[in-house]
PDB file of C-alpha atoms and ligand atoms in Angstrom:
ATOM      1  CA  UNK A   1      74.997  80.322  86.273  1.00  0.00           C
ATOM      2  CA  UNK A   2      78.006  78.379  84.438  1.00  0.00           C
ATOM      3  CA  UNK A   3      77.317  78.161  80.772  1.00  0.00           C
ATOM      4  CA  UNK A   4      78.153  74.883  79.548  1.00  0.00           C
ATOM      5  CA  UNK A   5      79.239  74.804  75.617  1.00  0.00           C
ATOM      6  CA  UNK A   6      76.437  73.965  74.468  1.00  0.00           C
ATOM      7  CA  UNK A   7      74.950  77.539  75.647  1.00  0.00           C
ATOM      8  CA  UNK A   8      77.679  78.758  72.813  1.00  0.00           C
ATOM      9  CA  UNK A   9      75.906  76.783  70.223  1.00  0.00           C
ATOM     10  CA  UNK A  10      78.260  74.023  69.985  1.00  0.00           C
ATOM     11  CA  UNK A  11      76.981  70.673  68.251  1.00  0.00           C
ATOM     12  CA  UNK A  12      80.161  68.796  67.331  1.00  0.00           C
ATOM     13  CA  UNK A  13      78.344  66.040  65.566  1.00  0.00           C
ATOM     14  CA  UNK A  14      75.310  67.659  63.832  1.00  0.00           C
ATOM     15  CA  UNK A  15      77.738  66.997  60.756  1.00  0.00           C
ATOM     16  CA  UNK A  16      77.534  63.266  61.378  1.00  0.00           C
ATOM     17  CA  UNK A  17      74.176  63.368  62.545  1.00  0.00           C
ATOM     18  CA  UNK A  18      72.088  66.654  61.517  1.00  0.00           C
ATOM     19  CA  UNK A  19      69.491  66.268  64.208  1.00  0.00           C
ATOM     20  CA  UNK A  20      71.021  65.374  67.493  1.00  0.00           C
ATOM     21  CA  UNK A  21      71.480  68.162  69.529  1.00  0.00           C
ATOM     22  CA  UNK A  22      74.294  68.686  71.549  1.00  0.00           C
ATOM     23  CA  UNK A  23      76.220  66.092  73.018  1.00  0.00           C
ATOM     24  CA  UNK A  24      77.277  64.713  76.289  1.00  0.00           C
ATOM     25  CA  UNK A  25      80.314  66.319  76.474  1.00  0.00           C
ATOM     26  CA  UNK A  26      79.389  70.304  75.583  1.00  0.00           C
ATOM     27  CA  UNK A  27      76.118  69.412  78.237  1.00  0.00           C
ATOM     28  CA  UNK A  28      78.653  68.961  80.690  1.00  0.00           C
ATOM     29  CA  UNK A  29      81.484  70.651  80.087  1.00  0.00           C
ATOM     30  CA  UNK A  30      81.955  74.855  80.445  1.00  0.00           C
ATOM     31  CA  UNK A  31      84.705  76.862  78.958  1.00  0.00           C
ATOM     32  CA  UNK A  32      86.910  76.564  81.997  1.00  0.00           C
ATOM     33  CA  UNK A  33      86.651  72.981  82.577  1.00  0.00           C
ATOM     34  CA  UNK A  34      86.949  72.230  79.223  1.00  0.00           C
ATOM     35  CA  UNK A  35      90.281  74.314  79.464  1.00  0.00           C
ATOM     36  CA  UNK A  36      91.509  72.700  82.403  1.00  0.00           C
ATOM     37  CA  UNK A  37      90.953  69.343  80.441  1.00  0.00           C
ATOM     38  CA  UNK A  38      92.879  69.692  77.714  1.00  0.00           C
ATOM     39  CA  UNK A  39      95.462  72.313  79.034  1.00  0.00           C
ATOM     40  CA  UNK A  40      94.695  75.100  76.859  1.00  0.00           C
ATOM     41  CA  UNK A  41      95.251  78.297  77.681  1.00  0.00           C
ATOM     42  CA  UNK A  42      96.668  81.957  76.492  1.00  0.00           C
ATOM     43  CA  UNK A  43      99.938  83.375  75.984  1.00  0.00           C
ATOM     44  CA  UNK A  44      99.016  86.016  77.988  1.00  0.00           C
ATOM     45  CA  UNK A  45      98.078  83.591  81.433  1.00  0.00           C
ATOM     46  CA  UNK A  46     101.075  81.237  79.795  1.00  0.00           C
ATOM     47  CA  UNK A  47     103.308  84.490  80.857  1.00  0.00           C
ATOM     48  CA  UNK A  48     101.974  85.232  83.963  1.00  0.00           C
ATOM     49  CA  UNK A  49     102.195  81.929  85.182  1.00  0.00           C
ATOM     50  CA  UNK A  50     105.602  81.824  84.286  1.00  0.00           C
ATOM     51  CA  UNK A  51     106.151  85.291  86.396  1.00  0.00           C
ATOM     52  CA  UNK A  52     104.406  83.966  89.521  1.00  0.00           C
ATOM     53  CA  UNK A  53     106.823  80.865  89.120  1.00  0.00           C
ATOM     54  CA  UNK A  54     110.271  83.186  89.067  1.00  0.00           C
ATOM     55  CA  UNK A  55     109.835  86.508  90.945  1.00  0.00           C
ATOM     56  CA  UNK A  56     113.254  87.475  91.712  1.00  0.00           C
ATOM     57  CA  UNK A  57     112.812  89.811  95.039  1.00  0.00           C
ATOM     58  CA  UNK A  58     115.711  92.784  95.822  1.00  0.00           C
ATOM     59  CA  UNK A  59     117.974  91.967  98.529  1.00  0.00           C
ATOM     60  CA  UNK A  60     116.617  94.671 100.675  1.00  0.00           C
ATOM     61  CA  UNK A  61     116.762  94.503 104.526  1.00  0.00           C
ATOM     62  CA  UNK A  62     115.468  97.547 106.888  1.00  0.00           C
ATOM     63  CA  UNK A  63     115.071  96.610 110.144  1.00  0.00           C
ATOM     64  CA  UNK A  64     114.165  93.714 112.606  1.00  0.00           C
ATOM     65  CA  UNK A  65     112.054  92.342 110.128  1.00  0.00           C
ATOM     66  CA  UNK A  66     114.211  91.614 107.505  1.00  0.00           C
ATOM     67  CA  UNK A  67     115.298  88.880 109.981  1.00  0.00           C
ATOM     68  CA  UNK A  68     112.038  87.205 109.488  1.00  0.00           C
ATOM     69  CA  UNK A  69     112.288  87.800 105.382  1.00  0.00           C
ATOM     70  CA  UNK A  70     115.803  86.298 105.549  1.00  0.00           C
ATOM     71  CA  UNK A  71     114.329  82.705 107.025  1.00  0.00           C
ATOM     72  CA  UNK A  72     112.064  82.709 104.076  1.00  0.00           C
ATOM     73  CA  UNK A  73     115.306  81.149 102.064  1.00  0.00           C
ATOM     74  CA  UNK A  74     115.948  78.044 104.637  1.00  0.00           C
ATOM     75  CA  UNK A  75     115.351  74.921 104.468  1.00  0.00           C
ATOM     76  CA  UNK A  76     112.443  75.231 106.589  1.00  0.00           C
ATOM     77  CA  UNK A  77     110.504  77.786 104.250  1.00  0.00           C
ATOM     78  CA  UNK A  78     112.017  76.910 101.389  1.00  0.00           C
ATOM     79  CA  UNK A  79     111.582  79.522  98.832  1.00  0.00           C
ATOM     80  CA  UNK A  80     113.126  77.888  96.646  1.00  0.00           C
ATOM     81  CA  UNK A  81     109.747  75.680  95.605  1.00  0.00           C
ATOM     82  CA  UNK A  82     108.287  79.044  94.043  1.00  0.00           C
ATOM     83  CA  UNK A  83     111.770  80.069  91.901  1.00  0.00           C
ATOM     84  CA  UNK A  84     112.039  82.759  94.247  1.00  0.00           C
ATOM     85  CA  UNK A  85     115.377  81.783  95.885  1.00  0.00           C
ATOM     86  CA  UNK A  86     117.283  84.356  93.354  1.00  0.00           C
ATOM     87  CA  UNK A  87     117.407  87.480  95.875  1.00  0.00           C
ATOM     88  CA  UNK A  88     119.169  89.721  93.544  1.00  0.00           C
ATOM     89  CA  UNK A  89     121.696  92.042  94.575  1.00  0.00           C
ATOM     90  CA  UNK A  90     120.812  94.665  91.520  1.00  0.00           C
ATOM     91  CA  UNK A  91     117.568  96.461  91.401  1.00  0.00           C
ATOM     92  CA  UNK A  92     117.953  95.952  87.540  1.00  0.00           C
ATOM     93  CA  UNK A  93     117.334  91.849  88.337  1.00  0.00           C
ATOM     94  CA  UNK A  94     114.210  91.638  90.583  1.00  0.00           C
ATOM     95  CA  UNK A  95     111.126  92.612  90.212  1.00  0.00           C
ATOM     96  CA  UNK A  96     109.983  92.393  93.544  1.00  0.00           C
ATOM     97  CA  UNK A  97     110.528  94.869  96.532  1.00  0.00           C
ATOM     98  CA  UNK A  98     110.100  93.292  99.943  1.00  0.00           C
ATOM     99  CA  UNK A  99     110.338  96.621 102.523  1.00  0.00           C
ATOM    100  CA  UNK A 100     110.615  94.814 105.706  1.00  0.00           C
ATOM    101  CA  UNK A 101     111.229  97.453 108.396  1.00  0.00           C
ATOM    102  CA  UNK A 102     110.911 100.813 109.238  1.00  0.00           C
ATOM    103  CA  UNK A 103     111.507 103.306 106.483  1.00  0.00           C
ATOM    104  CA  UNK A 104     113.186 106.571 107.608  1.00  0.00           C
ATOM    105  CA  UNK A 105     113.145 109.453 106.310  1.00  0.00           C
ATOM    106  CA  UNK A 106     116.373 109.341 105.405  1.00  0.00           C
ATOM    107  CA  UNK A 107     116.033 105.785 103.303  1.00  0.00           C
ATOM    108  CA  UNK A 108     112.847 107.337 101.589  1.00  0.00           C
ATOM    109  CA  UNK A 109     115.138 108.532  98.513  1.00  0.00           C
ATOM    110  CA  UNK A 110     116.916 105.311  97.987  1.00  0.00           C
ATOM    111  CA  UNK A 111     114.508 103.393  98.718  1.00  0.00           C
ATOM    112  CA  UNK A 112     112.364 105.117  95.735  1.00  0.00           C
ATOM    113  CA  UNK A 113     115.869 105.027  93.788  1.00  0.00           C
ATOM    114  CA  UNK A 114     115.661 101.048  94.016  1.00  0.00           C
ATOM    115  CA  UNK A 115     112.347 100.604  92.987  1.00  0.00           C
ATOM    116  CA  UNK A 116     112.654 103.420  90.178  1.00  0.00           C
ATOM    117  CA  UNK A 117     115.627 100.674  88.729  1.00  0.00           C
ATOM    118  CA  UNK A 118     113.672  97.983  89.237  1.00  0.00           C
ATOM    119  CA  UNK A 119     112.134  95.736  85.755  1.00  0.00           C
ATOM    120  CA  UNK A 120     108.444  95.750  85.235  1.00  0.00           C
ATOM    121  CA  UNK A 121     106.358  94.255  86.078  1.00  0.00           C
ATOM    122  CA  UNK A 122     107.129  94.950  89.715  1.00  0.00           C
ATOM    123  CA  UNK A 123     105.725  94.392  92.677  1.00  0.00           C
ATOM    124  CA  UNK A 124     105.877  95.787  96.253  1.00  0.00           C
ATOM    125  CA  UNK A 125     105.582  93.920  99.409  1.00  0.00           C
ATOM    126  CA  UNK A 126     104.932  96.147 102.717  1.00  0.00           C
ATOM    127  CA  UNK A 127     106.010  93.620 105.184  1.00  0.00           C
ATOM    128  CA  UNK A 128     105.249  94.324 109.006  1.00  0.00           C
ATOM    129  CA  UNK A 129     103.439  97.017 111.179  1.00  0.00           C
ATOM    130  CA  UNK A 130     106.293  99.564 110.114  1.00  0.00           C
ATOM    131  CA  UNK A 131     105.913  99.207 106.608  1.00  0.00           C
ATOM    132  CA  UNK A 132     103.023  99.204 106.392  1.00  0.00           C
ATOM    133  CA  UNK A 133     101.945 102.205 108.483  1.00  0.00           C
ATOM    134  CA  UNK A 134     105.096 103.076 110.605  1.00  0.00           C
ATOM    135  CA  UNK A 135     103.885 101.043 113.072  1.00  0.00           C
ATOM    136  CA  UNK A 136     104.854 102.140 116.941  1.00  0.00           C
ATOM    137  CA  UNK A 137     107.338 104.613 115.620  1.00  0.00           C
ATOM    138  CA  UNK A 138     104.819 107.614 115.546  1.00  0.00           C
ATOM    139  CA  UNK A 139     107.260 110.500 114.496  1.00  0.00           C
ATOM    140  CA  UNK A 140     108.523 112.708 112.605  1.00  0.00           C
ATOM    141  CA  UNK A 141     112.120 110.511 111.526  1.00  0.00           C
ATOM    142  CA  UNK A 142     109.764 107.691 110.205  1.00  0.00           C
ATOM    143  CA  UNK A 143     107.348 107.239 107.417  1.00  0.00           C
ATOM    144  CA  UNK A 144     104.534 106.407 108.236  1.00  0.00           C
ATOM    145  CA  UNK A 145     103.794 103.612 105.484  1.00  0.00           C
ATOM    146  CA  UNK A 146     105.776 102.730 102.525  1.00  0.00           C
ATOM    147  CA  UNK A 147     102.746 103.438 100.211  1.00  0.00           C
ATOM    148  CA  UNK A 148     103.146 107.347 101.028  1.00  0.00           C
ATOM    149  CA  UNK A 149     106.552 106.891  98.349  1.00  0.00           C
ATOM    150  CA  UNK A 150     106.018 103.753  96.291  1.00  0.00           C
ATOM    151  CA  UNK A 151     102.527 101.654  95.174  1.00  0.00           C
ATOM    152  CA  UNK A 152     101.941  99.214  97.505  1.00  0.00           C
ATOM    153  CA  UNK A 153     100.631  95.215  96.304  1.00  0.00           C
ATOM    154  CA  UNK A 154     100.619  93.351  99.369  1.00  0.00           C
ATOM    155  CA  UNK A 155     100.516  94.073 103.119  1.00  0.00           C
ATOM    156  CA  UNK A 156     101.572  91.978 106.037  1.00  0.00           C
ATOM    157  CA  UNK A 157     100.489  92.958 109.178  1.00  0.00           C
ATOM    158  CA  UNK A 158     102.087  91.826 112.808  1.00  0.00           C
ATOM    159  CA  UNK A 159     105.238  92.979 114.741  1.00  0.00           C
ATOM    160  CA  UNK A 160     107.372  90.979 113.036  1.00  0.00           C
ATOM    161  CA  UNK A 161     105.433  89.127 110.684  1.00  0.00           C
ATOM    162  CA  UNK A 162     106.485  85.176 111.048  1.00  0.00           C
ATOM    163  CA  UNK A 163     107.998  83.913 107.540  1.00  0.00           C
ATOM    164  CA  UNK A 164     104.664  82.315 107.516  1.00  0.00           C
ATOM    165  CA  UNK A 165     102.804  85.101 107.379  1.00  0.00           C
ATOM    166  CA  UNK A 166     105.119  86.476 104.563  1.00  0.00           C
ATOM    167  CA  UNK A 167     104.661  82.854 102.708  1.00  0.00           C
ATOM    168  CA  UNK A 168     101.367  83.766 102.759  1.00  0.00           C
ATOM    169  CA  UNK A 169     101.563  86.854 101.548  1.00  0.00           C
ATOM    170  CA  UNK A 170     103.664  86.070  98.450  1.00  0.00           C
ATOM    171  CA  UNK A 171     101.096  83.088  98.155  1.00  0.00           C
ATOM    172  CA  UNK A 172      98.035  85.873  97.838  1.00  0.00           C
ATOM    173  CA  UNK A 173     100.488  87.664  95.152  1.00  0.00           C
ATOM    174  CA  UNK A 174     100.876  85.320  93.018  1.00  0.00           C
ATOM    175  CA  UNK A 175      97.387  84.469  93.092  1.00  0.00           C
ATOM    176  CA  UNK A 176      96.378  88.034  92.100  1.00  0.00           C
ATOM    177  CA  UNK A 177      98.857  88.266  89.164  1.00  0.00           C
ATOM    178  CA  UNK A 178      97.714  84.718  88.550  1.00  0.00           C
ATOM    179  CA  UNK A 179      93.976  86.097  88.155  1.00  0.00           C
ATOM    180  CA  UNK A 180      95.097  89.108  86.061  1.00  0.00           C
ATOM    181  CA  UNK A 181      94.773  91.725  88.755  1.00  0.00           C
ATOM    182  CA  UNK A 182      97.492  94.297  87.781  1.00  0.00           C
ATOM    183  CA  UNK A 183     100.643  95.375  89.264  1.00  0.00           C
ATOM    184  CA  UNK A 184      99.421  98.583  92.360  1.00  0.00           C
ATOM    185  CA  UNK A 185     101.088 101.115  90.214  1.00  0.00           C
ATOM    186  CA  UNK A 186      99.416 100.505  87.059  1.00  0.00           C
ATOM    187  CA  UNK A 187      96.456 100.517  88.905  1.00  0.00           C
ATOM    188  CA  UNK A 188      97.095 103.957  90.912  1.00  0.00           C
ATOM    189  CA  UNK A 189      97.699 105.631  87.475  1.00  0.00           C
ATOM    190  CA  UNK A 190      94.701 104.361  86.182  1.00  0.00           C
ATOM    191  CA  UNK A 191      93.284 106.102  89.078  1.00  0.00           C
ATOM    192  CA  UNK A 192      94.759 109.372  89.329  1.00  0.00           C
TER     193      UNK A 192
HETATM  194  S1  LIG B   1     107.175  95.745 112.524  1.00  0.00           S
HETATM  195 FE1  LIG B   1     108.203  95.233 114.476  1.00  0.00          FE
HETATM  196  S2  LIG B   1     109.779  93.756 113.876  1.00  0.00           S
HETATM  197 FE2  LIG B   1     109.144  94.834 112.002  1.00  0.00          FE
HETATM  198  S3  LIG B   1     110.555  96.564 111.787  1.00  0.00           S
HETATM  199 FE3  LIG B   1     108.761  97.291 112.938  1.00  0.00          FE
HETATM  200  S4  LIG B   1     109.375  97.058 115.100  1.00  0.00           S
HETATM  201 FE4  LIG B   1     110.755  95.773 113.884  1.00  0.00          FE
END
């Protein structure tokens, strides 16, 4: 059940008026709406919000995928509406990885290199089958799934993923830093 202000014990007018309870407004009103009223909020969502709004992604192309992650700048997906246009061509400048292709074994190092470099908060997107689990390339030269060498945020599944489906999944990232859910690898060494 929402609890409405005056559940908190607020009477704004008893000073006025000792022995009216509470009034319309805290009858009606909970902390959120009343927040979303008036526009308060905290530094701390002030600064997320603001890192949703400006996630700078790696420049950081594997395989056939990465075509699919370059349309995500046209004019057609337009990027650009999220401050996310700045694909950064230093690790030291983004703060989010987008691994769209297979990984090799042979990219595994670098690949860890980059996101070593990388600012924090970061955030890792596994986009596609082979990302994500190595997809049809069940051997021995592949990893199978990003997540085996860096903590993993978001997955998109699908061989390729459309840019829709990685609009989308930028979309649920945001949300979840929105919300306050923390970046994966805080949360994987919370949890080993
Ligand atoms: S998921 Fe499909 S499109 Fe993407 S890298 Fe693998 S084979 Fe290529």
């Amino acid at each position: 059940m929402v609890k409405r202000l005056r559940d908190y014990g607020l009477q704004s007018e008893r000073l006025l008026w000792p022995t009216k309870g509470p009034s319309r407004f805290e009858e009606e009103l909970g902390v959120e709406e009343l927040e979303q009223a008036l526009g308060l909020t905290t530094l701390e969502k002030a600064v997320r919000w603001a890192q949703t709004k400006s996630m700078w992604p790696d420049t950081f192309g594997l395989a056939c995928c990465a075509i699919e992650l370059m349309a995500i700048v046209s004019s057609r997906y337009d990027i650009a509406r999220f401050g996310m246009e700045a694909f950064r061509s230093s690790p030291r400048q983004a703060d989010l990885l987008i691994v769209s292709g297979r990984v090799s074994q042979k990219m595994a190092a670098p690949l860890r290199q980059i996101y070593d470099q990388m600012l924090e908060p970061k955030w890792v997107i596994a986009m596609g089958a082979c990302a994500s689990s190595g997809g049809m390339f069940n051997n021995y030269a592949i990893l199978q799934g990003v997540d085996r060498i860096v903590a993993v945020d978001i997955y998109i599944p699908f061989c390729p993923p459309r840019p829709e489906a990685l609009m989308e999944g930028i979309i649920r990232l945001h949300e979840a830093h929105h919300a306050g859910v923390p970046p994966a690898y805080e949360r994987r060494q919370v949890a080993t």
